[in-house]
PDB file of C-alpha atoms and ligand atoms in Angstrom:
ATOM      1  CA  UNK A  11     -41.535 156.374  50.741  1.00 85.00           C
ATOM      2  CA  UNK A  12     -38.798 154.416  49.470  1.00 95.00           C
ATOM      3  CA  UNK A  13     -38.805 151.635  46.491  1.00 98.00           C
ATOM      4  CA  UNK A  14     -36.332 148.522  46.436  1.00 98.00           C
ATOM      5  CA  UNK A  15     -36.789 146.953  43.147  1.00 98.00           C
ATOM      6  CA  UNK A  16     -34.839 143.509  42.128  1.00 98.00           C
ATOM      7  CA  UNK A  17     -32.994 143.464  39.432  1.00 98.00           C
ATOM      8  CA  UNK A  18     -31.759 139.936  39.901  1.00 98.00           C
ATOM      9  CA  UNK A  19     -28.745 138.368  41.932  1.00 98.00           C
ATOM     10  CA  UNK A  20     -27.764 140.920  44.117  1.00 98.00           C
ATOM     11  CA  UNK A  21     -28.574 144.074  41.728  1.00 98.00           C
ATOM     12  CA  UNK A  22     -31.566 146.001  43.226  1.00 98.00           C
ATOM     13  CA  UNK A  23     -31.765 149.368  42.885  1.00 98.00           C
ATOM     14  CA  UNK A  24     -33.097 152.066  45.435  1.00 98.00           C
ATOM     15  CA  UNK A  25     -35.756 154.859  45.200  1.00 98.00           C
ATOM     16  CA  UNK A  26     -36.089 157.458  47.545  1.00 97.00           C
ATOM     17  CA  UNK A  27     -38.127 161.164  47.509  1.00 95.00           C
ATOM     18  CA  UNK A  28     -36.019 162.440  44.341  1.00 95.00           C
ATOM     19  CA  UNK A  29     -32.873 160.106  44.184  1.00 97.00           C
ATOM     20  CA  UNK A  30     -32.003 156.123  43.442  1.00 97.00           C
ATOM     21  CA  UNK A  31     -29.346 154.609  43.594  1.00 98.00           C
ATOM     22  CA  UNK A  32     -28.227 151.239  41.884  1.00 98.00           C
ATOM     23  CA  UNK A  33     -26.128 148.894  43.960  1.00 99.00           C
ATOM     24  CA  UNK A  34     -24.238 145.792  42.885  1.00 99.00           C
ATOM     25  CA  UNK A  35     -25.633 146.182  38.910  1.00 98.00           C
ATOM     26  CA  UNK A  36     -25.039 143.280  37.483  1.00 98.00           C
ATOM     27  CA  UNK A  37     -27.086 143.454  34.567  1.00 98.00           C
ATOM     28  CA  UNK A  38     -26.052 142.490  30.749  1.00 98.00           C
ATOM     29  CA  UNK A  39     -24.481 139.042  31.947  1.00 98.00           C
ATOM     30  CA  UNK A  40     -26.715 138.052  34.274  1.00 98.00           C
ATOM     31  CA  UNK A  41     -29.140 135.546  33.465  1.00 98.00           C
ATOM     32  CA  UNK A  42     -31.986 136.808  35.365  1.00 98.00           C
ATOM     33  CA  UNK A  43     -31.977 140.175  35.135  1.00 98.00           C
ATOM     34  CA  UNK A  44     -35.537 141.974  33.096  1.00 97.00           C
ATOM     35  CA  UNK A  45     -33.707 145.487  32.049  1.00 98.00           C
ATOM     36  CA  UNK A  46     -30.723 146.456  30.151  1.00 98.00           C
ATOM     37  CA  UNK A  47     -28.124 148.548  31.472  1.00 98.00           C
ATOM     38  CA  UNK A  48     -29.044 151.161  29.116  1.00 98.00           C
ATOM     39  CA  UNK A  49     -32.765 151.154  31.346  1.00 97.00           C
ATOM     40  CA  UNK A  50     -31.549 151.743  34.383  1.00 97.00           C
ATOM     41  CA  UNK A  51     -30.967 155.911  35.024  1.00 98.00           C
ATOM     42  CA  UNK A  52     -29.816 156.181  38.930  1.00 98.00           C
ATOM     43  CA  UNK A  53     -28.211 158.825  40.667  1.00 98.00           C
ATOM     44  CA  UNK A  54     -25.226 156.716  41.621  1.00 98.00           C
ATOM     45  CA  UNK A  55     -23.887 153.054  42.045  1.00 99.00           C
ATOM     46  CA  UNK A  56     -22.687 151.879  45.173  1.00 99.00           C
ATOM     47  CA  UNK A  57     -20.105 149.086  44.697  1.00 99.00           C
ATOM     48  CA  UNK A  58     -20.070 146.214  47.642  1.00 99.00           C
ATOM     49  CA  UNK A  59     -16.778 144.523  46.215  1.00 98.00           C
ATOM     50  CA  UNK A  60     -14.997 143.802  42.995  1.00 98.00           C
ATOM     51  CA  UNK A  61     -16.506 140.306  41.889  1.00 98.00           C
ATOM     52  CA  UNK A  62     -17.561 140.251  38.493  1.00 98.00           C
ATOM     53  CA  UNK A  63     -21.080 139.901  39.865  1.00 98.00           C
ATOM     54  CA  UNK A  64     -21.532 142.918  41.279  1.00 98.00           C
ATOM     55  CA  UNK A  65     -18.954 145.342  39.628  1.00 98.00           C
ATOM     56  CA  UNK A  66     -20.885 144.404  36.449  1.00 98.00           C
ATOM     57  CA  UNK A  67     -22.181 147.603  34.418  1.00 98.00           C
ATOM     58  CA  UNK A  68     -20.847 149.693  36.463  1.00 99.00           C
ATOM     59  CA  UNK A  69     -18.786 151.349  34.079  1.00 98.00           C
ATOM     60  CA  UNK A  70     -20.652 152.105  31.625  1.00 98.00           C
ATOM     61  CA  UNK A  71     -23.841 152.667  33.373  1.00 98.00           C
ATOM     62  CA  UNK A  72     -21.664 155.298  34.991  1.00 98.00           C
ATOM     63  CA  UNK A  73     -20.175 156.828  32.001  1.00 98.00           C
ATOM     64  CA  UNK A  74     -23.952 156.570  30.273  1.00 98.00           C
ATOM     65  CA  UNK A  75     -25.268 158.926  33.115  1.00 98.00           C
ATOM     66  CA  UNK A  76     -22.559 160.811  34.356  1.00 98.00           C
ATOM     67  CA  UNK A  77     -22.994 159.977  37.728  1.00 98.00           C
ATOM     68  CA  UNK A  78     -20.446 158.548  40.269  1.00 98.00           C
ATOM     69  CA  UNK A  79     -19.191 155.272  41.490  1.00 99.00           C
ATOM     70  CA  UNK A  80     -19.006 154.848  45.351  1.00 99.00           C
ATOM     71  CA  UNK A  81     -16.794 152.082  46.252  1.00 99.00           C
ATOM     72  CA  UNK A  82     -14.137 150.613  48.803  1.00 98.00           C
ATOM     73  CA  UNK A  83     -10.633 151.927  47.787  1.00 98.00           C
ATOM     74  CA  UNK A  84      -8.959 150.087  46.093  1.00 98.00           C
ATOM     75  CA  UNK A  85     -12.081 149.391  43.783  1.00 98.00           C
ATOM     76  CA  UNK A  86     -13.123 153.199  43.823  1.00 98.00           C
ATOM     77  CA  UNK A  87      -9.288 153.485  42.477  1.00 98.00           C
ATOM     78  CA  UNK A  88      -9.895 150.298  39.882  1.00 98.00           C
ATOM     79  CA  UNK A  89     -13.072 151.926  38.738  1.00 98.00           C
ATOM     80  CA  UNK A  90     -11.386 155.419  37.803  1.00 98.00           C
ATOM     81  CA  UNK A  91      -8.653 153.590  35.999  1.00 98.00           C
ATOM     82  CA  UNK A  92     -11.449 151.774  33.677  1.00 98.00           C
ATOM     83  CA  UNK A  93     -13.302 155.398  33.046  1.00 98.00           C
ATOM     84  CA  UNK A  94     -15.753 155.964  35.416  1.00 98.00           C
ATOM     85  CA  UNK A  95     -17.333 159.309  35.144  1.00 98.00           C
ATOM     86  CA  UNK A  96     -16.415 159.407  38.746  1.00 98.00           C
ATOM     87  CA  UNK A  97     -15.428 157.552  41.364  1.00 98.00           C
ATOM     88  CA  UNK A  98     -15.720 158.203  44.803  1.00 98.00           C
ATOM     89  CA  UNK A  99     -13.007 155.902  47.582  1.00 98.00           C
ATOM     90  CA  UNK A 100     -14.586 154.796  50.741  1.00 98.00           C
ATOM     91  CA  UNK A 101     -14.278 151.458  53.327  1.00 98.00           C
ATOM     92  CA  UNK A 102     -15.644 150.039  56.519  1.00 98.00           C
ATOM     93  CA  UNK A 103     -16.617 152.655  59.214  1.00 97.00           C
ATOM     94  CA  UNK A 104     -17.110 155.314  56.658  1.00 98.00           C
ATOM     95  CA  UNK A 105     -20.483 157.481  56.691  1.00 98.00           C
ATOM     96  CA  UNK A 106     -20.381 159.821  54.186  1.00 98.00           C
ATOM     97  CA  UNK A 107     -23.788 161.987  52.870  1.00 98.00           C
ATOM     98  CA  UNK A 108     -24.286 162.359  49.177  1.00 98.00           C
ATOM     99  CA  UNK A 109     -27.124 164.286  47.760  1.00 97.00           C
ATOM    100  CA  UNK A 110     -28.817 161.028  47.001  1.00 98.00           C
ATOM    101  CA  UNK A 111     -28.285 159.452  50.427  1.00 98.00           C
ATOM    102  CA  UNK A 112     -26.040 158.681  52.924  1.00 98.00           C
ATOM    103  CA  UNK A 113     -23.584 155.913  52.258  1.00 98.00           C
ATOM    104  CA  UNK A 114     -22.226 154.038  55.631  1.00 98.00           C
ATOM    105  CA  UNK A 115     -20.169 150.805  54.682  1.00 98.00           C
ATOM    106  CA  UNK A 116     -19.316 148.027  57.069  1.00 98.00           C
ATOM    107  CA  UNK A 117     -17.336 144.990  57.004  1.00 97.00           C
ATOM    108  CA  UNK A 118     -18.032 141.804  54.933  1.00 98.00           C
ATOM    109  CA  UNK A 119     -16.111 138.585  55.262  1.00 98.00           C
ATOM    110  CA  UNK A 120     -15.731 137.510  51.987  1.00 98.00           C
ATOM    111  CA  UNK A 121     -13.162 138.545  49.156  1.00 98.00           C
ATOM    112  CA  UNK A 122     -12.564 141.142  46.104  1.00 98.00           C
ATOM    113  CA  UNK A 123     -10.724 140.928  43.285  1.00 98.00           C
ATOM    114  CA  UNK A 124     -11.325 141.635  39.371  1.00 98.00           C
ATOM    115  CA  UNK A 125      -9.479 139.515  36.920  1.00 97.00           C
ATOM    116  CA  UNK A 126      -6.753 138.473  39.141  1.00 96.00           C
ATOM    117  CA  UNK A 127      -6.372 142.206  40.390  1.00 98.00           C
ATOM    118  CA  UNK A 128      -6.447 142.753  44.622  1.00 98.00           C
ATOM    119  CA  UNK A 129      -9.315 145.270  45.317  1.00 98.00           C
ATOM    120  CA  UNK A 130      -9.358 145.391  49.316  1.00 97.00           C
ATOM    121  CA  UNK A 131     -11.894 144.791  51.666  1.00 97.00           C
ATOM    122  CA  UNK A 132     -15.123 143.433  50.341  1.00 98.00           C
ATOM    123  CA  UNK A 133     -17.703 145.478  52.109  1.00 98.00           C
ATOM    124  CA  UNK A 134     -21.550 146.096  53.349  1.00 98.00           C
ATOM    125  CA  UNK A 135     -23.348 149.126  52.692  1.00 99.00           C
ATOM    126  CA  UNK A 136     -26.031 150.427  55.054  1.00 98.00           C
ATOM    127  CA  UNK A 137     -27.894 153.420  52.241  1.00 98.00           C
ATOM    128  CA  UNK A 138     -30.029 155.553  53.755  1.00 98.00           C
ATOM    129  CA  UNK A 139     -32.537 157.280  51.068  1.00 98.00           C
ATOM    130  CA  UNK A 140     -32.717 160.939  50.779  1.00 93.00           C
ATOM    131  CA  UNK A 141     -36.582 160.255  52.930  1.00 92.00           C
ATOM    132  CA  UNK A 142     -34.383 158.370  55.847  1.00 97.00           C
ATOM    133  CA  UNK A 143     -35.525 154.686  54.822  1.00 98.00           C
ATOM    134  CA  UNK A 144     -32.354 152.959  56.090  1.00 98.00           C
ATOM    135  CA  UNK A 145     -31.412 149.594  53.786  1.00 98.00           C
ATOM    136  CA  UNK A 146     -28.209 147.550  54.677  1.00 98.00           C
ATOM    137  CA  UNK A 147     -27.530 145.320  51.499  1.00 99.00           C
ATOM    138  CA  UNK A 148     -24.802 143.039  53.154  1.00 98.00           C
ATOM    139  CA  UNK A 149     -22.904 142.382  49.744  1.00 98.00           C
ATOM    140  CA  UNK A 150     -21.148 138.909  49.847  1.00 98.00           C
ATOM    141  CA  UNK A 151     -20.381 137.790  53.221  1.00 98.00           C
ATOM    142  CA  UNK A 152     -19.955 134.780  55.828  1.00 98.00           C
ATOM    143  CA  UNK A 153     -22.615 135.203  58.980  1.00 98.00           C
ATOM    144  CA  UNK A 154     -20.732 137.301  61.584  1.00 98.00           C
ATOM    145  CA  UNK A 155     -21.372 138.558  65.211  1.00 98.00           C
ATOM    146  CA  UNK A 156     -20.641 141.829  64.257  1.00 98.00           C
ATOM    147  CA  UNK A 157     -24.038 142.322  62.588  1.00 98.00           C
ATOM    148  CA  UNK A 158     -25.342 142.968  66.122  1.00 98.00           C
ATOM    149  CA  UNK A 159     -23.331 146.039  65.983  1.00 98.00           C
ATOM    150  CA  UNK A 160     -24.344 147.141  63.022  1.00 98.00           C
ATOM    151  CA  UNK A 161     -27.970 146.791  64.223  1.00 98.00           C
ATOM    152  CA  UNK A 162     -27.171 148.746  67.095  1.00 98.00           C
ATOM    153  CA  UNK A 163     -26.058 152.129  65.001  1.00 97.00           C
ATOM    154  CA  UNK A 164     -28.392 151.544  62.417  1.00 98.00           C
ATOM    155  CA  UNK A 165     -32.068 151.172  62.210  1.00 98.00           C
ATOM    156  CA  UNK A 166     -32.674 148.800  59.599  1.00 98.00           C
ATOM    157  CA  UNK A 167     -35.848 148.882  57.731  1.00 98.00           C
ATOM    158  CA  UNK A 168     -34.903 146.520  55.112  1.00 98.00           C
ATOM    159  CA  UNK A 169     -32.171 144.083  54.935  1.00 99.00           C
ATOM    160  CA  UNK A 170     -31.162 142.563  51.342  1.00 99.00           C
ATOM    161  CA  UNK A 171     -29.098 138.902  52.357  1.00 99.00           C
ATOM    162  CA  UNK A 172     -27.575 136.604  50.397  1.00 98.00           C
ATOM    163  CA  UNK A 173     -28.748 133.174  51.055  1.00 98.00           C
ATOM    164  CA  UNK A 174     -27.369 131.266  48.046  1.00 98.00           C
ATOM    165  CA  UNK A 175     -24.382 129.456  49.923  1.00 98.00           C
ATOM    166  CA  UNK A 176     -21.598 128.356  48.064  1.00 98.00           C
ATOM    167  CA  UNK A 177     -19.695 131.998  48.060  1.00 98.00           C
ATOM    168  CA  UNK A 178     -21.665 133.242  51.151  1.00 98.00           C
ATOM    169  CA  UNK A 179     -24.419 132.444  53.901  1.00 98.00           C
ATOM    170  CA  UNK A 180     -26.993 129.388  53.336  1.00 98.00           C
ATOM    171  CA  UNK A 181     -30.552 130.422  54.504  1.00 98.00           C
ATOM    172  CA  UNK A 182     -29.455 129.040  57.903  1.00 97.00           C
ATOM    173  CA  UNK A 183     -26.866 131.380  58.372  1.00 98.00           C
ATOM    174  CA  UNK A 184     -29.092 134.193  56.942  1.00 98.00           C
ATOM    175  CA  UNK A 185     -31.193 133.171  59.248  1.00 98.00           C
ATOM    176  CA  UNK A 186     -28.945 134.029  62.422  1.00 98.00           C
ATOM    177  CA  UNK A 187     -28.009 137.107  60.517  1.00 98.00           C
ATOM    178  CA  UNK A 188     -31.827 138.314  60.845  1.00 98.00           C
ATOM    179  CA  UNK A 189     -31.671 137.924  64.097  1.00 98.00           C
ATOM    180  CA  UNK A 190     -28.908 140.073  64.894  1.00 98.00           C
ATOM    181  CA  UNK A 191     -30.064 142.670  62.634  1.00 98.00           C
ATOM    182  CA  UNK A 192     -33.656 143.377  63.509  1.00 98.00           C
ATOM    183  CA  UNK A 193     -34.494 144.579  60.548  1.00 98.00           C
ATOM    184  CA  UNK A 194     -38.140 145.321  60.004  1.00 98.00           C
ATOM    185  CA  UNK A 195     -37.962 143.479  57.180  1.00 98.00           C
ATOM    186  CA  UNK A 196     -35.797 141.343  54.704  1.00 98.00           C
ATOM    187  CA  UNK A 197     -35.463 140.546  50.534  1.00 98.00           C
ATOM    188  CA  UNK A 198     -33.228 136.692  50.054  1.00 99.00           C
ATOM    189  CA  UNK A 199     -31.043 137.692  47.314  1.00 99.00           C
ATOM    190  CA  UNK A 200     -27.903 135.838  45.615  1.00 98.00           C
ATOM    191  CA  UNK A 201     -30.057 132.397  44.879  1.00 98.00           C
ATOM    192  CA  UNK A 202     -31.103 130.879  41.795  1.00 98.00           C
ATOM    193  CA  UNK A 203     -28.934 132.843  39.776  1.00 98.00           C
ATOM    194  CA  UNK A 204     -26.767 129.957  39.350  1.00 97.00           C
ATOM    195  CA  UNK A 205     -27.391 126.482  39.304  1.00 98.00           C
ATOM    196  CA  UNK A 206     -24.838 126.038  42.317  1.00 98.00           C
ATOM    197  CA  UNK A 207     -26.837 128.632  44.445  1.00 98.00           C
ATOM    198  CA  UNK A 208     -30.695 127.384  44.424  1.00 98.00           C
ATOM    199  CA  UNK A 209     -32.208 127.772  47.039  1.00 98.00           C
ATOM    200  CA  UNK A 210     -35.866 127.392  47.879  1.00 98.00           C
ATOM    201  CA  UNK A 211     -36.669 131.161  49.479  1.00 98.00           C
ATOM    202  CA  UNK A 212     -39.974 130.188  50.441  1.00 98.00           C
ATOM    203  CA  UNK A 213     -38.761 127.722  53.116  1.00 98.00           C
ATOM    204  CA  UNK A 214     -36.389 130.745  54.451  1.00 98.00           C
ATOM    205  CA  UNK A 215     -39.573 133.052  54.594  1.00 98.00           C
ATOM    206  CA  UNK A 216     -41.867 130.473  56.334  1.00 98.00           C
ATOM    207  CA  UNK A 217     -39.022 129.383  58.765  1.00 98.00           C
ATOM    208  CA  UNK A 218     -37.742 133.038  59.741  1.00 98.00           C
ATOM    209  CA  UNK A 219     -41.287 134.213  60.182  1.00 98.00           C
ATOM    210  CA  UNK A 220     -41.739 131.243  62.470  1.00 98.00           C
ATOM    211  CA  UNK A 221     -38.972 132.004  64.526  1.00 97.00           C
ATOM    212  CA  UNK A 222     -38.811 135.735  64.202  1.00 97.00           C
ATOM    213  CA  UNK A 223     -41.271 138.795  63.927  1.00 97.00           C
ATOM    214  CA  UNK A 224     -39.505 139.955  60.804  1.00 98.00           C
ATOM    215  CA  UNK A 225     -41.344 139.865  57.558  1.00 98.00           C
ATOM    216  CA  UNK A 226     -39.707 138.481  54.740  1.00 98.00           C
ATOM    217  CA  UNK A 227     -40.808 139.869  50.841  1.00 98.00           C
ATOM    218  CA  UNK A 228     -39.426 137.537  48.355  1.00 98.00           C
ATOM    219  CA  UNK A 229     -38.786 139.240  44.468  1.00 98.00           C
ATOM    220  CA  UNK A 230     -38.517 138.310  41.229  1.00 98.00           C
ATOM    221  CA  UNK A 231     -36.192 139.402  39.431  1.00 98.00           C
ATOM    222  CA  UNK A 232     -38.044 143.222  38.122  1.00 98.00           C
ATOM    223  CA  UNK A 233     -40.614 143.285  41.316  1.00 98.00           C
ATOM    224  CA  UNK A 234     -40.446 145.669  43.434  1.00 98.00           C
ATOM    225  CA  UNK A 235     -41.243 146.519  47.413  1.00 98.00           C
ATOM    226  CA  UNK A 236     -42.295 149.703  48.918  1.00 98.00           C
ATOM    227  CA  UNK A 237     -41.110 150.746  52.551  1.00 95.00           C
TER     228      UNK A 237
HETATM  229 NI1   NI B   5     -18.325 137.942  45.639  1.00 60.26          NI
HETATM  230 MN1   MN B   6     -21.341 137.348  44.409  1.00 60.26          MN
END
């Protein structure tokens, strides 16, 4: 059994058997998260892209636990520069098993950068727990086709998508994105963080479980969903 519990924005972090991991864990600035960085004790942190919004405690939530950054290059590279305990360089295609789980990222089309600093490709990560619950957590991205193909390599149990707009996919682009990942199911995330992205996720739940058989779980910010 795995556990995806919402931190807030797009910070969730993942359970599985023995191991979590804590992706995107923008915590201390963001102003919905429960927990403080010093609450949160996962295995790793997987890194979608540089944005302040998702780099966030990284860092020190690295350095705090002693546990490893896993990130597209250039930001893997960024990350040891700022003192990570450890940082670990991977990007699109990549598969790579850890201890805790086994990282896969895939494209995103969207941007990465850190105070005016290039970090490459911003990215998706498909996590599989260390109990084979497979999440993709898309990062920041534009709808593209090549979900499909994604879905067709990967057996998605749960999908996390942004549906905020603004810096990535409205819940009518999320929408499309559902259907051309078949997940089982799916978490909105990246929405009401921010006045500029509210969004109301309870029209996205009714209208994708009109149109598709996928179940949607909406979370507050420190709930949590069991797969
Ligand atoms: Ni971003
Ligand atoms: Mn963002």
């Amino acid at each position: 059994m795995a556990k995806v519990t919402f931190i807030g924005h797009s910070a969730v972090e993942v359970q599985g058997s023995t191991h979590s991991v804590l992706i995107d864990p923008f915590i201390s600035e963001n102003p919905v998260a429960q927990v403080a960085p010093e609450d949160v004790h996962p295995s790793a942190i997987l890194l979608t892209h540089g944005h302040f919004d998702h780099l966030g405690d990284a860092i020190s939530i690295s350095q705090a636990n002693e546990i490893p950054i896993v990130a597209p290059f250039e930001l893997a590279i960024f990350c040891g520069e700022q003192g990570a305990h450890e940082a670990v360089d991977m990007n699109p295609g990549g598969r790579r098993k850890f201890d805790f789980g086994e990282v896969h990222f895939t494209k995103a089309f969207h941007s990465s950068s850190f105070e005016g600093r290039y970090l490459g490709h911003a990215c998706g990560i498909v996590f599989t727990t260390d109990d084979g619950k497979v999440i993709y957590h898309s990062g920041d991205t534009e709808l593209f086709g090549d979900m499909e193909l994604i879905a067709r390599f990967n057996a998605i149990d749960l999908a996390l998508l942004p549906i905020g707009g603004n810096w990535n996919m409205t819940p009518m682009e999320a929408m499309e994105a559902v259907r051309l990942l078949k997940p089982k199911a799916v978490v909105p995330i990246h929405y009401d963080t921010f006045p500029v992205i509210e969004q109301d996720a309870e029209a996205f739940k009714a209208a994708v479980e009109a149109e598709t058989e996928v179940k949607v779980v909406i979370l507050k910010p420190g709930e949590s969903y069991e797969l």
